[in-house]
Amino acid sequence: MATSHTAAPARPARRLWRRLMRWVVVLAVALVVAWLAGRWANDAAIDKLRVASAQRLDGYAVSLENLLSKYDFLPGTLELNKDVIALLQRPGDEALRAEVNAYLEQLNRRSGSTTIYIVNLKGVTQAASNWRSRQSFVGDYVAFRPYVRDALRGMPGGFYGVGTTSGEPGYFFAHGIYYQGRMLGVATVKVNIERLEQGWEQDAGKVLLADANGVVFLSSVPEWKYRTLKPLPLAVQRELEESRQYFSHPLAPLGQRELRQLDGGAALVTLPGDQRTPLLSLTRSLAPRHWSFVYLSDLSSASASARSVFLFALLVQALLVLLVLYARQRKQTRDHLEVLVAERTASLREMTHHLSEENSVRRAAEEKLRRAQSELVQAGKMAVLGQMAAGMTHELNQPLTALRTMSDNAQVLIERGRLDDAKGNLATISQLVARMGALTGQLRQFARKSDASLAAVAVVAAVTSALFLVERRVEQERVNFRMLVRDQDVQALCDSNRLEQVLVNLFNNALDAMADCDNRQLTVNIERANGRALIAVTDSGPGIPEQIRAHLFEPFFTTKPQGKGLGLGLAISEQIIREFGGELRAEAVAAGGARFVIVLPLAEQETA
C-alpha cells in the first residue's frame, strides 16, 4: 500500500517534466531556425553589396586608366622637338635652355599636366616647365628615381611618388630621348591624379589605392594616405628610403585585421577604433602597374537585415505554435462537447423512460433537457468565438507579411524573382566596360607607331569599322550620318588598323565641330579617281577659316579649349597617310562646314 501512495504523486511530476522538456526543445529548434534564416539574409545582403562594390571598383579603375592613358604618349613626343635634341647635345647653351624651358612651360599648360622636364644621361635635369618657380627642377639630380633608371635602361618608366623638391605627389611618365638611334636623355611628365579622390569622397564606401608594396597613396579618407595595408619588410623599407618614393612620410601600418575570407577576392575586416563593426573589403588588381583598388563597405545594413529576418522568423514560428495550440484546444473542446452530449442524451433517455410513471419526473427531465440545450447553445457560441479567433489570426498575418517584405532588399529580389534582372544589369555593364576598354585600346594605339606592312584594304569595311567606334556618340548627339559609295570594291594599299585610327580622329573632330549646331550632318564619300582611292569626310559645322587651315597639320596646333586636346591628332593622321604614299588635305565647303579628303594609292589588284 505504501508503494502505491508514493508512486501516484510521481506521475504528474514526470508528466510536467516531459511537457517542460518538450517546450525547451521547441524553443531551441525555433532559435536555430531563426538564426539560420538571419544568417542566410546576412549572406544574401553581403553578396548584393559585393556585386555593387565590384561595379564601383570597375568604374573607378576605368576612370584611372583613362586619365593615365591621356599622357602615356606625351614624353615620347618631346624627341620630335629639335631644340630639345640640341640642348641635350649642347647643355652649356643657356639661350637654348631658355627656349626649351618656355616650350615645356607652354606644352605643360596645354596638356594639363603638373610638370614636364628633360634629364640628361647623368640624371641631371636640363630644362623644366616650372623653371620660373622657386622650386624649379632645373639642375636637380634625379637619377635615383626608379622611373629615371628604367628609362635610361631603354624601358619607358611609370612611377607614383612624392616629389623631393616640391613635396607634391604625382604619377611620373618617363621615356628615353633618342637621336639617330642613340639615347641623349630622358623626357619626364608628372601628372596629378589626386583629383580622383574628390569623386571617391562622395561615395558611401571607403576607397583605397595601394601600390605593389601595399602602401596606400590615394584614399577617400585623408588620414589613411601613406599608411600600409600590412607591415613592410625591412628590405622594402630600405628600397623605399633609397628611392624616396614617399619622401618624408613614415608609412605606418593601417592596422587592418582580416576576420574571414569570402569568394571573389572579398573579405570581412575590421579597422582600428571600431573593432566590433566588420566591413566588407573587396580588392581589384590593376595590371600591369601592380596596383590594388580596395573598396570597404559598411555592413550595418546587412546586420540590420539579418536581425529583421531573425525576428520575423521567430514571429512566424510563434504564430505556427499558436495555431497548433488553437487546433489542439479546439479538438479538446469538440471531444468534451461530444462526451457531454452523449452523457446528456443518455440521461434524457432514462428520464423519458420514466415519464409515464410520474409527472414530477417528467418535469425534472424537461428541466434537465433545457439546461442541456442551454449548454449546447453556449458550446456553439464557443465554436463561433473560435472561428473569430481564426479570422483575427489571418488578419494579423498581413502586417507580418509586410514586415517580411520590407526587411531586406535581397529577400525582396528573391521573392519577386528579379535575379535575372540583376544578372542582366551585370551583363550590360560588362558589355559597356568591354566597349570602353576597346575604345581606350584604340586611343593608346593612336599614339603608337605601327610597323605593320602595307596590304590591300577594303575601304568600305575600314570606314564601317571606324564608324562602330563612334556610333554611340553619333546616336547620342543625333547626327545624321550618310555614306555615299560609288565603287563598293575599292581597295587601297595601306594598313587597315592605322587607316581606321585616322578615320576615327576625323569623325571625332567633325562631331566636336558640330556640337553647337542645329543641323548636324556627317557625310562620307568613297570613290575612285585618277587611279587613286578617295575618302571624303564632310561635316555641317562652322567650317575652318583659311588662316587656320594653313596650320591644321602642325604638331600641337589646336583650336579646342585648353584641356580638350593637344593638337597632335591631325599631325599624326597626316603623317600616317603620308607613310602610305597618300595625302590628307582640308577643304572648304561652299554651303558651310569642313571637308577632309584622304587620297590613297590603289592596291595592285585594283590597278591591274
Coordinates of C-alpha atoms in Angstrom, one line a residue:
M1 CA 0.0 0.0 0.0
A2 CA 2.8 2.4 0.8
T3 CA 4.4 1.9 -2.6
S4 CA 1.2 2.8 -4.4
H5 CA 0.7 6.0 -2.4
T6 CA 4.3 7.3 -3.2
A7 CA 4.1 6.4 -6.9
A8 CA 0.8 8.3 -7.5
P9 CA 2.2 11.8 -6.9
A10 CA 5.3 11.0 -9.0
R11 CA 3.3 10.5 -12.2
P12 CA 2.1 14.2 -12.5
A13 CA 5.6 15.3 -11.8
R14 CA 7.0 13.2 -14.6
R15 CA 4.3 14.4 -16.9
L16 CA 5.1 18.1 -16.0
W17 CA 8.8 17.4 -16.6
R18 CA 8.2 15.8 -20.0
R19 CA 6.0 18.8 -21.0
L20 CA 8.7 21.2 -19.9
M21 CA 11.4 19.4 -21.9
R22 CA 9.1 19.4 -24.9
W23 CA 8.8 23.2 -24.8
V24 CA 12.5 23.6 -24.3
V25 CA 13.1 21.5 -27.5
V26 CA 10.6 23.6 -29.4
L27 CA 12.2 26.8 -28.3
A28 CA 15.7 25.5 -29.2
V29 CA 14.5 24.5 -32.7
A30 CA 12.8 27.9 -33.2
L31 CA 16.0 29.7 -32.2
V32 CA 18.2 27.6 -34.5
V33 CA 15.8 28.1 -37.5
A34 CA 15.6 31.8 -36.8
W35 CA 19.4 32.0 -36.6
L36 CA 19.8 30.1 -39.9
A37 CA 17.3 32.5 -41.6
G38 CA 19.2 35.5 -40.3
R39 CA 22.5 34.0 -41.5
W40 CA 21.0 33.5 -44.9
A41 CA 19.7 37.0 -45.1
N42 CA 23.1 38.4 -44.0
D43 CA 24.9 36.3 -46.7
A44 CA 22.5 37.5 -49.3
A45 CA 23.0 41.1 -48.3
I46 CA 26.7 40.7 -48.4
D47 CA 26.5 39.2 -51.9
K48 CA 24.5 42.1 -53.1
L49 CA 26.9 44.6 -51.5
R50 CA 29.8 42.7 -53.1
V51 CA 28.3 43.0 -56.6
A52 CA 27.7 46.7 -56.1
S53 CA 31.2 47.2 -54.8
A54 CA 32.7 45.4 -57.8
Q55 CA 30.7 47.7 -60.1
R56 CA 32.1 50.8 -58.4
L57 CA 35.6 49.5 -58.5
D58 CA 35.3 48.8 -62.2
G59 CA 34.2 52.3 -62.7
Y60 CA 37.0 53.8 -60.7
A61 CA 39.6 51.6 -62.4
V62 CA 38.4 52.7 -65.9
S63 CA 38.5 56.4 -64.8
L64 CA 42.1 56.0 -63.5
E65 CA 43.2 54.2 -66.7
N66 CA 41.5 56.9 -68.9
L67 CA 43.3 59.6 -67.0
L68 CA 46.8 58.0 -67.3
S69 CA 46.4 56.9 -70.9
K70 CA 45.9 60.5 -71.9
Y71 CA 49.5 61.2 -71.1
D72 CA 51.2 57.9 -71.8
F73 CA 52.4 59.0 -75.2
L74 CA 53.4 62.6 -74.3
P75 CA 57.0 62.0 -73.2
G76 CA 57.8 60.2 -76.4
T77 CA 56.8 63.2 -78.5
L78 CA 59.4 65.5 -77.0
E79 CA 62.2 63.9 -79.1
L80 CA 60.4 65.4 -82.1
N81 CA 61.4 68.9 -81.0
K82 CA 64.8 69.9 -82.5
D83 CA 65.5 72.3 -79.6
V84 CA 65.2 69.5 -77.0
I85 CA 67.7 67.4 -79.0
A86 CA 70.1 70.4 -79.4
L87 CA 70.0 71.2 -75.7
L88 CA 71.0 67.6 -74.7
Q89 CA 73.8 67.9 -77.3
R90 CA 74.9 71.4 -76.1
P91 CA 74.0 71.6 -72.4
G92 CA 76.0 74.8 -71.9
D93 CA 73.8 76.8 -74.3
E94 CA 71.8 79.0 -71.9
A95 CA 69.8 80.7 -74.6
L96 CA 68.8 77.4 -76.0
R97 CA 67.9 76.2 -72.4
A98 CA 65.6 79.3 -72.1
E99 CA 63.8 78.4 -75.3
V100 CA 63.3 74.8 -74.2
N101 CA 62.0 76.0 -70.8
A102 CA 59.5 78.2 -72.5
Y103 CA 58.4 75.4 -74.8
L104 CA 58.0 72.9 -71.9
E105 CA 56.0 75.6 -70.0
Q106 CA 53.6 76.1 -72.9
L107 CA 53.2 72.3 -73.5
N108 CA 52.6 71.7 -69.8
R109 CA 49.9 74.4 -69.8
R110 CA 48.2 73.0 -72.9
S111 CA 48.3 69.3 -71.8
G112 CA 47.1 70.0 -68.2
S113 CA 50.0 68.0 -66.7
T114 CA 51.8 69.1 -63.5
T115 CA 55.4 69.3 -64.7
I116 CA 57.4 68.4 -67.8
Y117 CA 61.2 68.2 -67.6
I118 CA 64.3 66.9 -69.5
V119 CA 67.0 64.9 -67.8
N120 CA 70.5 64.1 -69.3
L121 CA 72.2 60.7 -69.2
K122 CA 73.8 61.6 -65.8
G123 CA 70.3 62.1 -64.2
V124 CA 70.6 65.9 -64.0
T125 CA 67.5 68.0 -65.1
Q126 CA 68.4 70.3 -68.0
A127 CA 65.1 72.0 -68.6
A128 CA 61.7 72.1 -66.9
S129 CA 58.3 73.6 -67.3
N130 CA 58.5 75.1 -63.7
W131 CA 61.7 77.0 -64.4
R132 CA 60.1 80.2 -63.2
S133 CA 59.2 78.7 -59.8
R134 CA 61.4 78.8 -56.7
Q135 CA 61.1 75.0 -56.7
S136 CA 62.4 74.7 -60.2
F137 CA 63.6 71.2 -61.2
V138 CA 66.4 72.6 -63.4
G139 CA 69.7 71.3 -62.0
D140 CA 68.2 68.7 -59.7
Y141 CA 69.7 65.2 -59.6
V142 CA 67.0 62.6 -60.1
A143 CA 68.9 59.5 -61.2
F144 CA 68.0 57.7 -58.0
R145 CA 64.3 57.7 -59.0
P146 CA 63.2 54.3 -60.4
Y147 CA 61.4 55.7 -63.4
V148 CA 64.6 57.6 -64.5
R149 CA 66.7 54.4 -64.1
D150 CA 64.2 52.4 -66.1
A151 CA 64.1 55.0 -68.9
L152 CA 67.9 55.2 -69.0
R153 CA 67.9 51.4 -69.5
G154 CA 65.6 51.8 -72.5
M155 CA 62.3 50.9 -70.8
P156 CA 59.6 53.5 -70.6
G157 CA 59.1 54.2 -66.9
G158 CA 55.9 54.7 -64.9
F159 CA 56.1 55.6 -61.2
Y160 CA 53.9 57.2 -58.5
G161 CA 55.7 59.1 -55.8
V162 CA 56.1 62.3 -53.8
G163 CA 58.3 65.0 -55.4
T164 CA 61.5 65.5 -53.5
T165 CA 61.7 69.2 -54.5
S166 CA 58.1 70.3 -54.4
G167 CA 56.7 67.7 -52.0
E168 CA 53.7 67.3 -54.3
P169 CA 52.7 63.7 -55.2
G170 CA 52.0 62.6 -58.8
Y171 CA 52.5 59.9 -61.4
F172 CA 55.7 60.2 -63.5
F173 CA 55.9 59.1 -67.1
A174 CA 59.4 58.7 -68.4
H175 CA 60.7 57.9 -71.9
G176 CA 64.1 57.9 -73.5
I177 CA 65.0 60.7 -76.0
Y178 CA 66.8 59.3 -79.0
Y179 CA 68.6 60.9 -81.9
Q180 CA 69.8 58.8 -84.8
G181 CA 69.5 55.6 -82.7
R182 CA 71.5 57.0 -79.8
M183 CA 70.0 57.9 -76.4
L184 CA 70.6 61.5 -75.3
G185 CA 68.4 61.7 -72.2
V186 CA 65.0 61.2 -70.7
A187 CA 61.7 63.1 -71.0
T188 CA 59.5 63.0 -67.9
V189 CA 55.9 64.1 -67.5
K190 CA 54.4 64.4 -64.0
V191 CA 50.6 64.2 -63.7
N192 CA 48.4 64.9 -60.6
I193 CA 45.9 62.1 -60.1
E194 CA 44.7 63.1 -56.7
R195 CA 41.7 64.9 -58.2
L196 CA 40.2 61.4 -58.5
E197 CA 39.8 61.4 -54.7
Q198 CA 37.1 64.1 -55.0
G199 CA 34.7 61.6 -56.6
W200 CA 35.6 58.9 -54.1
E201 CA 34.8 61.1 -51.1
Q202 CA 31.1 61.3 -52.2
D203 CA 30.8 57.5 -52.2
A204 CA 29.1 55.8 -49.2
G205 CA 32.0 53.3 -49.1
K206 CA 35.7 53.9 -48.5
V207 CA 38.1 53.7 -51.4
L208 CA 41.8 53.0 -51.2
L209 CA 44.5 52.7 -54.0
A210 CA 47.7 50.9 -52.9
D211 CA 51.0 50.2 -54.7
A212 CA 52.6 46.8 -55.1
N213 CA 54.1 47.0 -51.6
G214 CA 50.7 47.7 -50.0
V215 CA 51.3 51.5 -49.4
V216 CA 48.1 53.5 -49.7
F217 CA 48.8 56.6 -51.8
L218 CA 45.2 57.6 -52.7
S219 CA 42.2 57.3 -50.4
S220 CA 38.8 58.8 -49.8
V221 CA 39.8 59.0 -46.2
P222 CA 42.6 61.6 -46.0
E223 CA 44.2 60.3 -42.8
W224 CA 44.7 56.8 -44.4
K225 CA 47.0 58.1 -47.1
Y226 CA 50.6 56.9 -46.8
R227 CA 49.6 54.1 -44.5
T228 CA 50.3 50.4 -45.3
L229 CA 47.8 47.6 -45.5
K230 CA 50.3 45.4 -43.7
P231 CA 53.7 45.9 -42.1
L232 CA 56.5 46.4 -44.6
P233 CA 59.6 44.0 -44.7
L234 CA 62.9 45.7 -43.9
A235 CA 64.2 45.2 -47.4
V236 CA 61.1 47.0 -48.8
Q237 CA 61.6 49.8 -46.3
R238 CA 65.2 50.3 -47.4
E239 CA 64.2 50.3 -51.0
L240 CA 61.6 53.0 -50.5
E241 CA 64.0 55.1 -48.5
E242 CA 66.7 54.9 -51.2
S243 CA 64.2 55.8 -54.0
R244 CA 62.5 58.4 -51.7
Q245 CA 59.2 57.3 -53.3
Y246 CA 57.1 58.7 -50.4
F247 CA 59.8 61.1 -49.2
S248 CA 59.3 62.0 -45.5
H249 CA 56.1 60.1 -44.8
P250 CA 56.5 57.5 -42.1
L251 CA 54.4 54.7 -43.8
A252 CA 52.8 53.4 -40.5
P253 CA 50.6 50.3 -40.8
L254 CA 46.8 51.0 -41.1
G255 CA 46.0 48.2 -38.6
Q256 CA 43.5 46.4 -40.8
R257 CA 42.6 42.9 -39.4
E258 CA 41.0 40.2 -41.5
L259 CA 38.2 38.2 -39.9
R260 CA 37.0 35.9 -42.7
Q261 CA 37.8 35.3 -46.4
L262 CA 35.0 35.3 -48.9
D263 CA 34.7 34.4 -52.6
G264 CA 35.8 36.7 -55.4
G265 CA 38.6 38.5 -53.6
A266 CA 36.3 39.7 -50.8
A267 CA 36.9 39.5 -47.0
L268 CA 35.4 40.7 -43.8
V269 CA 37.8 43.0 -42.0
T270 CA 37.9 45.5 -39.1
L271 CA 39.8 48.8 -38.7
P272 CA 41.4 50.4 -35.7
G273 CA 38.9 52.3 -33.5
D274 CA 35.9 50.2 -34.5
Q275 CA 36.9 46.5 -34.0
R276 CA 33.3 45.5 -33.3
T277 CA 31.8 46.6 -36.6
P278 CA 33.1 44.5 -39.6
L279 CA 33.5 45.9 -43.1
L280 CA 33.3 44.2 -46.4
S281 CA 36.6 44.5 -48.2
L282 CA 36.8 44.0 -52.0
T283 CA 40.2 44.1 -53.8
R284 CA 40.8 44.6 -57.5
S285 CA 44.3 44.3 -59.0
L286 CA 45.4 46.8 -61.7
A287 CA 47.8 45.2 -64.2
P288 CA 50.4 46.0 -65.3
R289 CA 51.0 48.7 -62.8
H290 CA 50.7 46.2 -59.9
W291 CA 48.4 48.5 -58.0
S292 CA 45.4 47.4 -56.0
F293 CA 42.0 49.1 -55.5
V294 CA 40.3 48.3 -52.2
Y295 CA 36.7 49.1 -51.5
L296 CA 35.4 49.0 -47.9
S297 CA 31.6 48.8 -47.4
D298 CA 29.7 49.2 -44.2
L299 CA 27.8 46.1 -43.2
S300 CA 25.4 47.7 -40.8
S301 CA 22.5 47.4 -43.3
A302 CA 23.3 43.6 -43.7
S303 CA 23.3 43.2 -39.9
A304 CA 20.0 45.1 -39.6
S305 CA 18.6 42.9 -42.3
A306 CA 19.7 39.7 -40.6
R307 CA 18.2 40.9 -37.3
S308 CA 14.9 41.7 -39.0
V309 CA 14.8 38.3 -40.6
F310 CA 15.7 36.6 -37.3
L311 CA 12.8 38.4 -35.5
F312 CA 10.4 37.7 -38.4
A313 CA 11.3 34.0 -38.3
L314 CA 10.6 34.0 -34.6
L315 CA 7.3 35.7 -35.1
V316 CA 6.3 33.2 -37.8
Q317 CA 7.2 30.2 -35.7
A318 CA 5.3 31.8 -32.7
L319 CA 2.3 32.1 -35.0
L320 CA 2.6 28.5 -36.0
V321 CA 2.8 27.4 -32.4
L322 CA -0.3 29.4 -31.6
L323 CA -2.1 27.9 -34.5
V324 CA -1.1 24.4 -33.3
L325 CA -2.3 25.2 -29.7
Y326 CA -5.5 26.6 -31.1
A327 CA -6.2 23.4 -33.1
R328 CA -5.4 21.2 -30.1
Q329 CA -7.7 23.3 -27.9
R330 CA -10.5 23.2 -30.4
K331 CA -10.2 19.4 -30.7
Q332 CA -10.3 19.0 -26.9
T333 CA -13.3 21.3 -26.8
R334 CA -15.1 19.2 -29.5
D335 CA -14.3 16.0 -27.7
H336 CA -15.6 17.4 -24.5
L337 CA -18.8 18.5 -26.2
E338 CA -19.3 15.1 -27.7
V339 CA -18.9 13.4 -24.3
L340 CA -21.2 15.9 -22.8
V341 CA -23.8 15.4 -25.5
A342 CA -23.5 11.6 -25.0
E343 CA -24.0 11.9 -21.3
R344 CA -27.0 14.3 -21.7
T345 CA -28.5 12.0 -24.3
A346 CA -28.3 9.0 -22.0
S347 CA -29.8 10.9 -19.1
L348 CA -32.7 12.1 -21.3
R349 CA -33.4 8.6 -22.4
E350 CA -33.5 7.5 -18.9
M351 CA -35.8 10.3 -17.9
T352 CA -38.1 9.7 -20.9
H353 CA -38.4 6.0 -19.8
H354 CA -39.8 7.1 -16.5
L355 CA -42.1 9.9 -17.8
S356 CA -45.1 7.6 -17.8
E357 CA -44.6 6.8 -14.1
E358 CA -44.9 10.4 -12.8
N359 CA -45.2 13.9 -13.9
S360 CA -42.7 15.2 -11.5
V361 CA -40.0 13.0 -13.1
R362 CA -41.1 14.3 -16.5
R363 CA -40.9 17.9 -15.4
A364 CA -37.5 17.3 -13.9
A365 CA -36.4 15.6 -17.1
E366 CA -37.6 18.6 -19.1
E367 CA -35.8 21.0 -16.9
K368 CA -32.5 19.0 -17.3
L369 CA -33.2 19.0 -21.1
R370 CA -33.5 22.7 -21.1
R371 CA -30.2 23.0 -19.2
A372 CA -28.6 20.6 -21.6
Q373 CA -29.8 22.7 -24.5
S374 CA -28.5 25.8 -22.9
E375 CA -25.1 24.3 -22.5
L376 CA -25.2 23.2 -26.2
V377 CA -26.0 26.8 -27.2
Q378 CA -23.1 28.0 -25.1
A379 CA -20.8 25.4 -26.7
G380 CA -22.0 26.7 -30.1
K381 CA -21.1 30.2 -29.1
M382 CA -17.6 29.0 -28.1
A383 CA -17.2 27.4 -31.5
V384 CA -18.1 30.8 -33.1
L385 CA -15.6 32.5 -30.9
G386 CA -13.0 30.0 -32.1
Q387 CA -13.8 30.9 -35.7
M388 CA -13.5 34.6 -35.0
A389 CA -10.1 33.9 -33.3
A390 CA -9.0 32.2 -36.5
G391 CA -10.1 35.2 -38.6
M392 CA -8.2 37.6 -36.3
T393 CA -5.1 35.4 -36.7
H394 CA -5.5 35.6 -40.5
E395 CA -5.7 39.4 -40.3
L396 CA -2.5 39.6 -38.1
N397 CA -0.7 37.6 -40.8
Q398 CA -0.9 40.6 -43.3
P399 CA 1.2 43.1 -41.3
L400 CA 3.7 40.3 -40.6
T401 CA 4.0 39.6 -44.3
A402 CA 4.5 43.4 -44.9
L403 CA 7.3 43.4 -42.3
R404 CA 9.0 40.5 -44.1
T405 CA 8.7 42.3 -47.5
M406 CA 10.5 45.4 -46.1
S407 CA 13.1 43.6 -44.1
D408 CA 15.7 43.1 -46.7
N409 CA 16.2 44.2 -50.3
A410 CA 17.9 40.9 -51.2
Q411 CA 14.9 39.0 -49.9
V412 CA 12.6 41.2 -51.9
L413 CA 14.5 40.4 -55.1
I414 CA 14.3 36.7 -54.4
E415 CA 10.5 36.8 -53.6
R416 CA 9.9 38.9 -56.7
G417 CA 12.1 36.7 -58.9
R418 CA 14.3 39.6 -60.1
L419 CA 17.6 37.7 -60.0
D420 CA 17.7 37.6 -63.8
D421 CA 17.3 41.4 -63.8
A422 CA 20.3 41.7 -61.6
K423 CA 22.3 39.4 -63.9
G424 CA 21.1 41.4 -66.9
N425 CA 22.4 44.6 -65.3
L426 CA 25.8 43.0 -64.7
A427 CA 25.9 41.7 -68.3
T428 CA 25.0 45.2 -69.7
I429 CA 27.7 46.8 -67.5
S430 CA 30.3 44.2 -68.6
Q431 CA 29.5 45.0 -72.2
L432 CA 29.9 48.7 -71.7
V433 CA 33.3 48.2 -69.8
A434 CA 34.4 46.0 -72.7
R435 CA 33.3 48.7 -75.2
M436 CA 35.2 51.4 -73.2
G437 CA 38.2 49.1 -72.9
A438 CA 38.2 48.7 -76.7
L439 CA 37.9 52.5 -77.2
T440 CA 40.8 53.0 -74.7
G441 CA 42.8 50.5 -76.6
Q442 CA 42.2 52.3 -79.9
L443 CA 43.3 55.6 -78.3
R444 CA 46.5 54.0 -77.0
Q445 CA 47.2 52.6 -80.4
F446 CA 46.6 56.1 -81.9
A447 CA 49.9 57.4 -80.4
R448 CA 51.9 54.2 -81.0
K449 CA 53.9 53.8 -84.2
S450 CA 52.8 50.7 -86.1
D451 CA 55.2 48.5 -88.0
A452 CA 52.6 46.6 -90.0
S453 CA 53.3 46.1 -93.6
L454 CA 51.0 47.6 -96.3
A455 CA 48.4 45.4 -97.8
A456 CA 45.2 45.6 -99.8
V457 CA 42.4 47.1 -97.5
A458 CA 38.7 47.3 -98.4
V459 CA 37.9 50.9 -97.9
V460 CA 34.2 50.4 -97.2
A461 CA 35.0 47.9 -94.5
A462 CA 37.6 50.2 -92.8
V463 CA 35.0 53.1 -92.8
T464 CA 32.4 50.8 -91.3
S465 CA 34.8 49.6 -88.5
A466 CA 35.8 53.2 -87.7
L467 CA 32.1 54.2 -87.6
F468 CA 31.5 51.4 -85.0
L469 CA 33.8 53.2 -82.6
V470 CA 31.9 56.5 -82.7
E471 CA 28.4 55.0 -83.3
R472 CA 27.3 55.6 -79.8
R473 CA 28.3 59.2 -79.9
V474 CA 26.6 59.7 -83.3
E475 CA 23.3 58.4 -81.8
Q476 CA 23.5 60.4 -78.6
E477 CA 24.3 63.7 -80.4
R478 CA 21.6 63.0 -83.0
V479 CA 23.9 63.3 -86.0
N480 CA 22.5 62.4 -89.4
F481 CA 25.2 60.1 -91.0
R482 CA 25.4 59.2 -94.7
M483 CA 27.9 57.1 -96.6
L484 CA 27.9 57.6 -100.4
V485 CA 29.8 54.8 -102.1
R486 CA 30.3 54.9 -105.9
D487 CA 32.6 51.8 -106.0
Q488 CA 31.9 49.1 -103.5
D489 CA 35.1 47.1 -104.3
V490 CA 37.6 50.0 -103.8
Q491 CA 40.8 48.6 -102.2
A492 CA 43.6 50.8 -101.1
L493 CA 47.3 49.9 -100.4
C494 CA 47.7 50.8 -96.6
D495 CA 47.4 49.3 -93.1
S496 CA 43.8 48.8 -92.0
N497 CA 44.4 49.5 -88.3
R498 CA 46.1 52.8 -88.8
L499 CA 43.6 53.9 -91.5
E500 CA 40.8 53.2 -89.0
Q501 CA 42.7 55.4 -86.5
V502 CA 42.8 58.2 -88.9
L503 CA 39.1 57.9 -89.7
V504 CA 38.1 57.8 -86.0
N505 CA 40.1 61.0 -85.4
L506 CA 38.4 62.8 -88.4
F507 CA 34.9 61.6 -87.2
N508 CA 35.6 62.8 -83.7
N509 CA 36.8 66.2 -84.9
A510 CA 33.7 66.5 -87.1
L511 CA 31.4 65.7 -84.1
D512 CA 33.2 68.2 -81.9
A513 CA 32.8 70.9 -84.6
M514 CA 29.0 70.3 -84.9
A515 CA 28.4 70.2 -81.1
D516 CA 26.7 73.6 -81.1
C517 CA 25.0 73.4 -84.5
D518 CA 21.3 72.8 -85.0
N519 CA 21.8 70.9 -88.3
R520 CA 24.3 68.0 -87.8
Q521 CA 25.1 66.2 -91.0
L522 CA 28.2 63.9 -91.3
T523 CA 28.8 62.5 -94.8
V524 CA 31.5 60.1 -96.0
N525 CA 32.1 59.8 -99.8
I526 CA 34.1 56.8 -101.2
E527 CA 35.2 56.8 -104.8
R528 CA 38.0 56.0 -107.3
A529 CA 39.5 58.9 -109.3
N530 CA 42.7 59.2 -111.4
G531 CA 44.0 55.8 -110.2
R532 CA 43.7 56.7 -106.5
A533 CA 41.2 55.9 -103.7
L534 CA 39.4 58.9 -102.3
I535 CA 37.7 59.1 -98.9
A536 CA 36.0 62.5 -98.1
V537 CA 34.7 63.2 -94.6
T538 CA 32.3 66.3 -94.6
D539 CA 30.5 67.9 -91.7
S540 CA 28.0 70.7 -91.4
G541 CA 29.9 72.6 -88.7
P542 CA 31.0 76.3 -88.8
G543 CA 33.9 75.5 -91.2
I544 CA 37.6 76.2 -91.0
P545 CA 39.0 79.7 -91.8
E546 CA 41.7 79.9 -94.4
Q547 CA 44.3 81.2 -91.9
I548 CA 43.7 78.2 -89.6
R549 CA 43.7 75.7 -92.4
A550 CA 47.3 76.6 -93.2
H551 CA 48.3 75.3 -89.7
L552 CA 46.0 72.4 -89.2
F553 CA 48.6 69.7 -89.6
E554 CA 51.3 71.3 -87.4
P555 CA 52.1 69.4 -84.1
F556 CA 50.4 70.9 -81.0
F557 CA 48.2 73.3 -83.0
T558 CA 44.6 73.1 -81.8
T559 CA 41.5 75.4 -81.8
K560 CA 39.9 73.5 -79.0
P561 CA 39.7 74.9 -75.4
Q562 CA 42.6 74.2 -73.0
G563 CA 42.5 70.6 -71.7
K564 CA 40.3 69.3 -74.6
G565 CA 43.1 68.4 -76.9
L566 CA 46.9 68.5 -77.5
G567 CA 46.8 69.3 -81.2
L568 CA 48.5 66.1 -82.2
G569 CA 45.6 64.2 -83.9
L570 CA 45.7 65.7 -87.3
A571 CA 49.5 65.9 -87.4
I572 CA 49.8 62.2 -86.6
S573 CA 47.0 61.4 -89.1
E574 CA 48.7 63.3 -91.9
Q575 CA 52.0 61.5 -91.1
I576 CA 50.2 58.1 -91.3
I577 CA 48.6 58.8 -94.6
R578 CA 51.9 60.2 -96.0
E579 CA 53.6 56.9 -95.0
F580 CA 51.0 55.1 -97.1
G581 CA 52.1 57.2 -100.1
G582 CA 48.9 59.2 -99.9
E583 CA 47.7 62.7 -98.9
L584 CA 45.4 64.2 -96.3
R585 CA 44.1 67.7 -97.0
A586 CA 41.4 70.0 -95.7
E587 CA 39.0 71.8 -98.0
A588 CA 36.3 74.5 -97.5
V589 CA 32.7 73.7 -98.2
A590 CA 30.6 76.3 -100.0
A591 CA 27.5 75.6 -98.1
G592 CA 29.3 75.7 -94.8
G593 CA 31.2 73.1 -92.9
A594 CA 34.6 71.4 -93.5
R595 CA 35.8 68.5 -95.6
F596 CA 38.9 66.3 -95.1
V597 CA 40.0 64.2 -98.1
I598 CA 42.1 61.1 -97.8
V599 CA 43.9 60.2 -101.0
L600 CA 45.4 56.7 -101.1
P601 CA 47.1 54.6 -103.7
L602 CA 45.0 51.7 -105.1
A603 CA 46.0 48.1 -104.4
E604 CA 47.7 46.1 -107.2
Q605 CA 44.5 44.1 -107.9
E606 CA 42.7 47.4 -108.4
T607 CA 45.2 48.9 -110.8
A608 CA 45.8 45.7 -112.7

